[in-house]
Every structure is written in structure tokens, then in C-alpha cells.
Amino acid sequence: PHLVTFNGDFQTCKVAGAWPLIDNAYLAVSVTNEAVVPGSAATATTKITIIIKGGSDCAPERTYEAAVDSVPASFVDGSQWGGPLPPGSSALPSSALEHLVPVRIVDKEPGRHVEIHARHLGATLIVRQVGRYLTFAAKLPRDIAQQGAGREGLQLCVKGCPASERIDVATVLLGTGHGRHPSMPSSGRFYRSQTSESPSSLVKGMTRDAALALCREYNLTDYYLDSCMFDLMTTGDPSFSLAASRAQSDYLSLLPDAAYRLANRTWPLGASGSS
Amino acid sequence: CKVDHCTRQFQQAAMMSGVRRGPSPAFCVILRQYSDCLRSTARSCRGHLAYHSTITLVQNWNGDFNCSYIGGGSAPAPLPIKDNGRFRNHDHHSTSNLHAAKMEDSYSNDKTVTSSSAERTTSLEPTARVYVRPEKPLNSLPITGTNVVMEASPACTYQGRPEVTHCSFYGD
């Protein structure tokens, strides 16, 4: 998966298995990643678990779990909101109550896209299913996000991926082969698919030009364009271009000054036009 | 309890004068009349949910639109909100603390509980503030009966530094 850390680092990582993205006194988010193509180190997320930790009158403990084809609009206990009600509001209809409590889930697209708002943390968490995999995005106040940064332990959103888990996107996009990761496909190589209906079929990664054309359709720029091309050249699965597009739109919507942070680069790494 | 009667009067006055809700003398005058009407029926509305919500709403509008400073007659007595153990007046021009204290009585159970919970929270300071979504057109005031809309819970809103950051995890 592609990771954008709280410090604004863009990384591509293997991180197969269960990994913590956020783990502090207020919030815990962990993901489970599976190989998208056997023989390839590229993985994608199939499960996301979010725990909003209790501990004060304002903060009810809430756990949310999403898996592929199961993106509920409720916490695991069936509730859709939590926290103390403002005085005098108990007689209000539940549709109005949801806006008043500290923690709530908003069903943006049934089964596809939910938003979790934890107002007492100033946090917005977004979970989506795009194609056969899940994506996650979070907006947090910096002092909450950095809480526990100095502690031991993994928090991919805070410290990024361990060096041993990082994948160099440029080696695939440059297609130079030099320094290319041995398990990375050059464009056009074949892999046995796990995601297609007939497991025995082979997956052909897209060529660079086909990947660029498809990624361009979503007006992707900068790292989001690179990550889109990497995914299409690795798996040949077009749904990853939509995943990159959704990730970019979440980035732009969650960060007030995001537009200034993204380079308006419309050529992928190493392409001749990327002057 | 004549809260509905006062609300109807307020709506009719607003519609007839064509005044839009906002910081204007004309609206403040109408708001002042509304507040007076509500006060006149306070005794018979003790414990009446819609009444208490309406009173809070009117006082918040008074604060939001600075009616105490713009004019439109003297401001309605503000409700002191207990904050961190101290009574803090919403409006420095309160006409009589005794009157306000009396009003305080009618709410104190609710507010105190919220505030005291505020006292128990850690570094995340909740606010005790209720306000309304401003874009509602005047003639569809959500004030009657159970149709009361409040925008934010009076407690549990993040109060730390506003600087935000982002993390995302997507693709393969």
C-alpha cells in the first residue's frame, strides 16, 4: 500500500500482515494487508480496525471494523454514535441527536464509504472499499497525531514504514531494472492472479503508457500519479486508479492547505516529459 | 406555558417587517420583544423542554448578533454558564444577577453536570456552547415543539491547537 504519513512523507510499503497505523492514548488504527499478486511484494488492505479509546466523560469507547465487502455504517456494538447528550436534547429525534454527540459514523456510500467523526479529538477518519481492497484516511490535530511519537513501537502514520518494508516506486516506473527490487514486475510481466475469478488465470501488469493514460483520466498529480501507475503496472487492476483518485480527493478535502503541498506534476517519475 | 404563542408572535413580526436574521437593529428589536414575551411566561414554563431550549436559543442569538451592543432595547438577561468552577456571564451587561441566578436555577442541574464533567476531563477542554446552523431561513425557525435543532453538544469539543495533519493508506 501507499502511505502518506503525518509528516507528509509519501512511501510505498510491503507490510504484509497486520500493522498499526495509529496507536496512542486516544486512538488506535490497525490494518491487515495481503499480497495482491502471488510472487509480488505488493500488498493491499483487506481489513481495518479502529478503536476510539474511552477514558473521559466525553469519550465513549467505540470499536469499528471493516473488511472487504463488509464496510458497515456502525460500530461493532451496533451503535452509530456515542457520548454524552447536551442538556435538554434527549427529546430530540435520533437524526438530530447524531449531530450533537462527540462520536458518530456517517454512511457516505452504503457498503463503500463511511466517515467517523470524533469531535472530542478533532478527528475525521475515512474508510472506503475501492475495487477489492480497502483504503483509509485520517485528519487529526497535530498534537493528537504526534502523541506518543517518542514512544517505542510502530505507528506507520507517525514513523513511516520500517526501511526493510519499503518499496522503491521509481524502480518500477523507471523500468530501468537497475536497482529494481527483484520481486517487482517490469511492465508487462505475468503473475498468477488471486483477485480474478479464475485463480489459474495470469495477471499481466499494464504497460507504462496504458497505466499513464488511465491514471491521467483521474487528474492525478505528483505522488498520487506515481502510486497509481505503480499499482496498474504491478497488478493490471484498473480499480487501483480509482483508489488513488479517492485518496487524492480525501487528501485535498481533509487538509486545508493540501493543494499547496502537492506538486502540480502531471508526468510520472522518470517520464521524459517530467522536466 | 405560552412559548408557542411567543414564537408565533416573533415569526409574524419578522415576516411582516421582512427583517432577516442577523446583526441588525430591526432584528434585535424583534428578538428583544420575543425575549420579553418568553420571560413573561417563565413561571408557567418551569420544566417545559421547548421553553428552556427556546430561551437558550434566544440568548445565543443575542450573543451571536451582538444585540446588546447594536441596540434594540436593553439586552435580555444572560444565562451565566458555569465554567471551571466560576460563573461566567455570557454578556457583561446583565441587568440583574439575581434574575439570572433565578434563571440559572431552572437549568442548573443540566449545566452543572456538563460543566463538572468538563472539570474532570484531561487536557482536552470541552466547551459549554450551543449554537445554531446560521443558514436556516427565518420563516422556518426550528423552535416549535420537538422541532428544536441544536448544532453542537455543549461538551466534548476538541480545544487544542487547530493545526491538523493527515495520514492515508491506499492502493497496493
XYZ file of C-alpha atoms in Angstrom:
447
model
C 0.000 0.000 0.000
C 0.946 3.630 -0.340
C 1.337 5.545 2.898
C 1.165 9.307 3.453
C 2.472 9.935 6.967
C 1.506 12.712 9.364
C 4.795 14.347 8.453
C 3.818 14.412 4.788
C 6.141 11.605 3.675
C 4.885 9.538 0.743
C 6.019 5.899 0.950
C 5.143 2.592 -0.711
C 5.442 -0.411 1.567
C 5.092 -4.177 1.595
C 3.881 -4.557 5.218
C 2.100 -7.860 4.628
C 0.023 -8.955 7.642
C -1.341 -6.823 10.498
C 0.280 -3.437 11.102
C -0.623 -0.476 13.393
C -1.150 2.824 11.609
C -2.008 4.877 14.701
C -1.557 3.825 18.316
C -1.819 6.470 21.039
C -3.752 7.164 24.216
C -6.865 8.310 22.331
C -6.998 6.316 19.108
C -5.761 3.014 17.625
C -5.987 2.072 13.938
C -4.567 -1.176 12.546
C -4.711 -2.694 9.056
C -4.255 -6.181 7.605
C -2.583 -6.364 4.180
C -2.476 -9.253 1.759
C -0.386 -9.834 -1.355
C -2.309 -8.686 -4.412
C -0.335 -10.887 -6.736
C 1.453 -14.008 -5.527
C 5.144 -13.659 -6.053
C 4.907 -9.897 -5.827
C 5.769 -7.961 -2.680
C 2.938 -5.543 -3.376
C 0.124 -5.876 -0.834
C -3.233 -4.161 -0.321
C -5.512 -3.735 2.673
C -8.259 -6.244 3.358
C -9.175 -5.299 6.951
C -9.191 -2.111 9.032
C -9.843 -1.893 12.767
C -10.372 1.452 14.521
C -10.619 1.853 18.309
C -11.672 5.204 19.785
C -10.440 4.797 23.338
C -12.648 5.835 26.273
C -11.338 7.306 29.481
C -13.307 10.510 29.991
C -16.929 11.563 30.184
C -16.647 12.828 26.665
C -15.044 9.813 25.076
C -17.094 6.652 24.801
C -15.069 3.554 23.878
C -16.012 2.625 20.308
C -14.602 -0.081 18.002
C -15.083 -0.126 14.258
C -14.155 -2.996 11.934
C -14.258 -3.094 8.161
C -13.308 -5.931 5.797
C -13.639 -6.404 2.042
C -17.365 -6.473 1.143
C -18.171 -5.550 4.743
C -17.916 -1.815 5.352
C -20.640 -1.271 7.965
C -22.030 2.105 8.965
C -21.964 1.214 12.642
C -19.545 0.269 15.384
C -19.146 -3.371 16.354
C -21.768 -2.937 19.119
C -24.295 -1.796 16.520
C -24.313 1.835 17.605
C -23.831 4.677 15.157
C -22.954 7.384 17.679
C -21.805 7.757 21.251
C -21.037 10.243 24.010
C -22.994 12.489 26.349
C -26.071 14.288 25.004
C -26.312 18.063 25.505
C -28.753 19.080 28.254
C -32.347 19.186 27.143
C -31.811 17.286 23.884
C -32.969 13.828 24.907
C -36.387 14.523 23.459
C -34.930 15.276 20.037
C -35.292 12.786 17.197
C -32.283 10.491 16.801
C -31.449 12.011 13.425
C -30.816 15.315 15.214
C -29.031 13.690 18.131
C -26.310 12.266 15.927
C -25.067 15.756 15.157
C -24.748 16.626 18.807
C -22.684 13.808 20.215
C -18.898 13.628 20.200
C -18.574 10.343 18.249
C -20.637 9.373 15.203
C -20.455 7.396 11.934
C -21.738 8.882 8.698
C -22.730 6.458 5.940
C -21.470 8.310 2.836
C -21.989 5.455 0.368
C -23.568 2.292 1.787
C -21.064 -0.529 1.926
C -18.417 1.574 0.233
C -17.580 4.717 2.165
C -18.022 5.705 5.815
C -16.736 8.637 7.835
C -16.154 8.503 11.568
C -16.178 11.850 13.387
C -14.703 12.077 16.893
C -15.341 15.700 17.768
C -13.689 15.464 21.192
C -10.451 14.541 19.360
C -10.972 16.871 16.434
C -10.607 13.748 14.290
C -12.174 12.623 10.994
C -11.488 9.064 9.812
C -12.470 7.800 6.351
C -12.775 4.140 5.352
C -13.522 3.134 1.778
C -13.710 -0.013 -0.304
C -12.459 0.590 -3.827
C -12.396 -2.495 -6.037
C -11.348 -5.474 -3.926
C -9.440 -3.573 -1.300
C -9.867 -1.002 1.467
C -8.382 2.447 1.866
C -8.012 4.603 4.986
C -7.555 8.337 5.507
C -7.429 10.365 8.713
C -7.338 14.000 9.746
C -6.106 14.636 13.285
C -4.908 17.675 15.226
C -1.148 17.578 15.138
C -0.748 17.356 18.889
C -3.068 14.350 18.982
C -1.328 12.720 15.986
C 2.120 13.193 17.455
C 1.014 11.968 20.861
C 3.322 9.073 21.745
C 5.612 9.715 18.784
C 8.595 9.387 21.053
C 7.443 6.081 22.427
C 8.741 2.693 21.277
C 6.564 0.733 18.970
C 5.234 1.015 15.451
C 2.868 3.654 14.194
C 3.155 3.748 10.427
C 1.309 7.082 10.213
C 3.782 8.645 12.647
C 7.111 6.978 11.840
C 6.506 5.598 8.373
C 7.342 2.052 7.313
C 10.495 0.322 8.517
C 13.217 0.602 5.873
C 13.099 -3.140 5.270
C 9.453 -2.861 4.271
C 9.797 -0.002 1.817
C 9.418 -0.398 -1.952
C 11.118 1.986 -4.319
C 8.377 3.102 -6.679
C 10.875 4.709 -9.018
C 12.454 1.378 -9.907
C 9.175 0.192 -11.340
C 8.255 3.452 -13.016
C 11.696 3.987 -14.410
C 11.686 0.417 -15.570
C 15.407 0.643 -15.665
C 15.842 -2.615 -13.913
C 18.916 -1.167 -12.312
C 18.391 -1.451 -8.609
C 14.922 -2.772 -9.307
C 13.539 -4.827 -6.498
C 13.816 -8.500 -7.569
C 10.156 -9.194 -6.860
C 8.923 -6.138 -8.742
C 7.482 -6.733 -12.141
C 8.824 -4.781 -15.050
C 5.936 -3.537 -17.126
C 4.186 -6.331 -18.906
C 5.358 -9.282 -16.818
C 2.908 -12.002 -15.865
C 1.765 -13.109 -12.416
C -0.788 -15.648 -11.269
C -3.812 -13.682 -10.080
C -5.526 -14.107 -6.744
C -8.057 -11.452 -7.424
C -9.589 -12.624 -10.709
C -12.461 -15.118 -10.829
C -10.361 -17.971 -12.116
C -7.271 -18.215 -9.930
C -5.424 -20.059 -12.577
C -5.515 -17.057 -14.898
C -2.397 -14.998 -15.219
C -2.245 -11.284 -14.469
C -0.462 -9.056 -16.868
C 0.686 -5.765 -15.401
C -0.201 -2.797 -17.552
C 2.355 -1.156 -19.749
C 3.561 2.255 -18.757
C 1.601 4.038 -21.463
C -1.654 2.269 -20.666
C -1.190 2.970 -16.962
C -0.413 6.647 -17.611
C -3.476 7.041 -19.825
C -5.746 5.542 -17.195
C -4.237 7.485 -14.293
C -4.479 10.694 -16.284
C -8.208 10.225 -16.540
C -8.447 11.000 -12.824
C -6.312 14.153 -12.961
C -3.853 12.637 -10.583
C -0.727 14.614 -9.808
C 2.571 14.188 -8.053
C 2.912 11.160 -5.834
C -0.690 10.115 -6.427
C 0.084 9.771 -10.133
C 3.203 7.703 -9.357
C 1.326 5.431 -6.962
C -1.457 4.937 -9.482
C 0.991 3.935 -12.199
C 2.862 1.653 -9.839
C -0.341 -0.176 -8.913
C -1.523 -0.585 -12.505
C 1.874 -1.732 -13.735
C 2.091 -4.167 -10.844
C -1.386 -5.686 -10.937
C -3.140 -4.594 -14.116
C -6.196 -3.947 -11.920
C -7.823 -0.664 -13.105
C -9.658 -0.192 -9.803
C -6.397 0.984 -8.270
C -6.581 4.140 -10.372
C -9.901 4.950 -8.700
C -8.353 4.168 -5.303
C -5.567 6.670 -5.982
C -8.135 9.230 -7.100
C -10.179 8.774 -3.923
C -7.029 9.016 -1.822
C -6.066 12.278 -3.523
C -9.550 13.735 -3.033
C -9.508 12.744 0.659
C -6.114 14.409 1.000
C -7.397 17.595 -0.604
C -10.595 17.606 1.455
C -9.034 16.773 4.821
C -6.078 19.151 4.772
C -6.872 22.836 4.414
C -3.643 23.651 2.577
C -3.224 20.338 0.779
C -3.342 21.932 -2.654
C -0.171 23.844 -1.853
C 1.612 20.701 -0.712
C 1.059 18.705 -3.871
C 3.309 19.466 -6.835
C 1.316 20.094 -9.941
C 3.322 17.388 -11.680
C 1.353 15.520 -14.321
C 4.240 13.373 -15.536
C 5.229 10.295 -13.555
C 8.688 9.854 -12.150
C 11.291 9.456 -14.827
C 8.996 10.177 -17.725
C 10.706 12.263 -20.436
C 8.099 14.977 -20.108
C 8.765 15.397 -16.398
C 11.226 18.225 -16.962
C -46.793 27.894 29.216
C -47.157 30.291 26.237
C -43.894 29.565 24.438
C -45.694 28.713 21.199
C -47.673 31.938 21.376
C -44.457 33.952 21.797
C -42.836 32.100 18.929
C -45.756 32.760 16.610
C -45.640 36.448 17.530
C -41.934 36.531 16.792
C -42.346 34.835 13.413
C -45.199 37.129 12.409
C -43.236 40.205 13.411
C -40.211 39.022 11.475
C -42.247 38.185 8.402
C -44.227 41.427 8.424
C -41.133 43.563 8.805
C -39.244 41.471 6.283
C -36.174 41.575 8.509
C -33.664 38.818 8.032
C -31.966 37.201 10.972
C -28.638 38.882 11.633
C -26.866 41.672 13.492
C -29.303 44.481 12.682
C -31.171 46.864 14.988
C -34.504 45.793 13.495
C -33.872 42.131 14.215
C -32.591 42.942 17.709
C -35.784 44.805 18.499
C -37.885 41.813 17.458
C -35.587 39.496 19.385
C -35.966 41.682 22.437
C -39.754 41.515 22.234
C -39.510 37.767 21.846
C -37.327 37.526 24.923
C -39.703 39.711 26.946
C -42.636 37.546 25.916
C -40.787 34.403 26.938
C -39.860 35.908 30.299
C -43.426 36.900 30.959
C -44.459 33.254 30.791
C -41.424 31.816 32.573
C -43.238 30.868 35.788
C -45.715 28.616 33.972
C -42.991 27.039 31.843
C -40.808 25.624 34.610
C -39.522 22.281 33.316
C -41.010 22.777 29.829
C -38.352 21.465 27.419
C -39.216 23.568 24.393
C -39.326 26.695 26.596
C -35.871 26.154 28.044
C -34.427 25.339 24.641
C -36.030 28.436 23.149
C -34.692 30.663 25.921
C -31.211 29.316 25.335
C -31.571 29.875 21.623
C -32.725 33.463 22.035
C -29.847 34.241 24.352
C -27.380 32.731 21.939
C -28.771 34.755 19.056
C -28.492 37.805 21.260
C -24.846 36.999 21.791
C -24.156 35.969 18.202
C -25.638 39.110 16.712
C -24.350 41.477 19.394
C -27.841 42.790 20.106
C -26.579 44.123 23.443
C -24.304 46.499 21.565
C -26.308 47.163 18.410
C -29.334 48.302 20.377
C -32.971 47.252 20.061
C -33.650 47.955 23.703
C -31.717 46.537 26.599
C -30.457 43.010 26.154
C -32.236 40.059 27.739
C -30.606 38.919 30.963
C -27.846 36.472 30.017
C -27.572 32.993 31.387
C -24.384 32.589 33.417
C -22.564 29.463 32.348
C -20.556 27.718 34.999
C -17.116 27.202 33.601
C -14.341 25.562 35.565
C -15.996 26.336 38.878
C -16.575 30.003 38.110
C -19.751 31.620 36.940
C -19.007 33.367 33.692
C -21.614 35.749 32.319
C -22.252 35.431 28.622
C -22.849 39.164 28.421
C -21.245 41.744 30.605
C -24.378 43.904 30.579
C -26.548 41.542 32.576
C -29.377 43.510 34.082
C -29.649 41.682 37.333
C -27.631 38.799 38.679
C -30.457 37.799 40.919
C -32.725 37.409 37.887
C -30.056 35.465 36.122
C -29.487 33.320 39.165
C -33.175 32.528 39.163
C -32.925 31.518 35.516
C -29.855 29.584 36.470
C -31.995 27.630 38.891
C -34.192 26.474 36.114
C -31.241 24.944 34.275
C -28.676 24.360 36.920
C -28.967 20.624 37.093
C -28.186 20.139 33.440
C -25.499 22.737 33.016
C -23.680 21.914 36.212
C -23.408 18.299 35.317
C -21.916 19.179 31.971
C -19.562 21.715 33.411
C -18.429 19.499 36.206
C -17.691 16.802 33.685
C -15.651 19.469 31.941
C -13.785 19.850 35.170
C -12.974 16.180 35.113
C -11.647 15.984 31.580
C -7.901 15.975 30.983
C -6.111 18.404 28.718
C -8.884 18.225 26.141
C -11.162 21.051 27.231
C -14.815 20.700 26.254
C -16.804 23.857 25.685
C -20.257 24.566 27.053
C -21.532 26.257 23.984
C -24.690 25.730 21.967
C -25.212 27.464 18.643
C -27.395 27.123 15.598
C -26.741 26.472 11.935
C -26.903 30.045 10.541
C -28.191 29.360 7.081
C -31.762 28.445 8.142
C -34.281 30.902 6.572
C -36.144 32.956 9.144
C -39.623 31.675 8.397
C -38.704 28.082 9.088
C -37.416 28.700 12.568
C -36.874 25.363 14.234
C -38.274 26.460 17.552
C -41.674 24.880 17.942
C -42.214 21.769 19.995
C -39.773 18.934 19.466
C -38.550 20.549 16.281
C -35.629 22.173 18.041
C -32.268 21.970 16.257
C -29.081 22.482 18.152
C -25.782 22.393 16.320
C -23.170 21.248 18.745
C -23.078 19.444 22.036
C -22.243 21.788 24.882
C -19.457 19.490 25.987
C -16.672 17.495 24.447
C -15.385 19.634 21.591
C -11.679 19.487 20.915
C -9.997 22.656 22.157
C -6.335 22.057 21.422
C -4.206 23.679 18.735
C -6.086 23.956 15.451
C -3.165 22.719 13.298
C -4.272 19.461 11.640
C -2.374 16.710 9.882
C -3.301 13.836 7.597
C -2.431 10.209 7.135
C -3.665 7.871 4.416
C -3.134 4.260 3.375
C -4.330 3.091 -0.026
C -3.605 1.055 -3.131
C -1.147 -1.794 -3.351
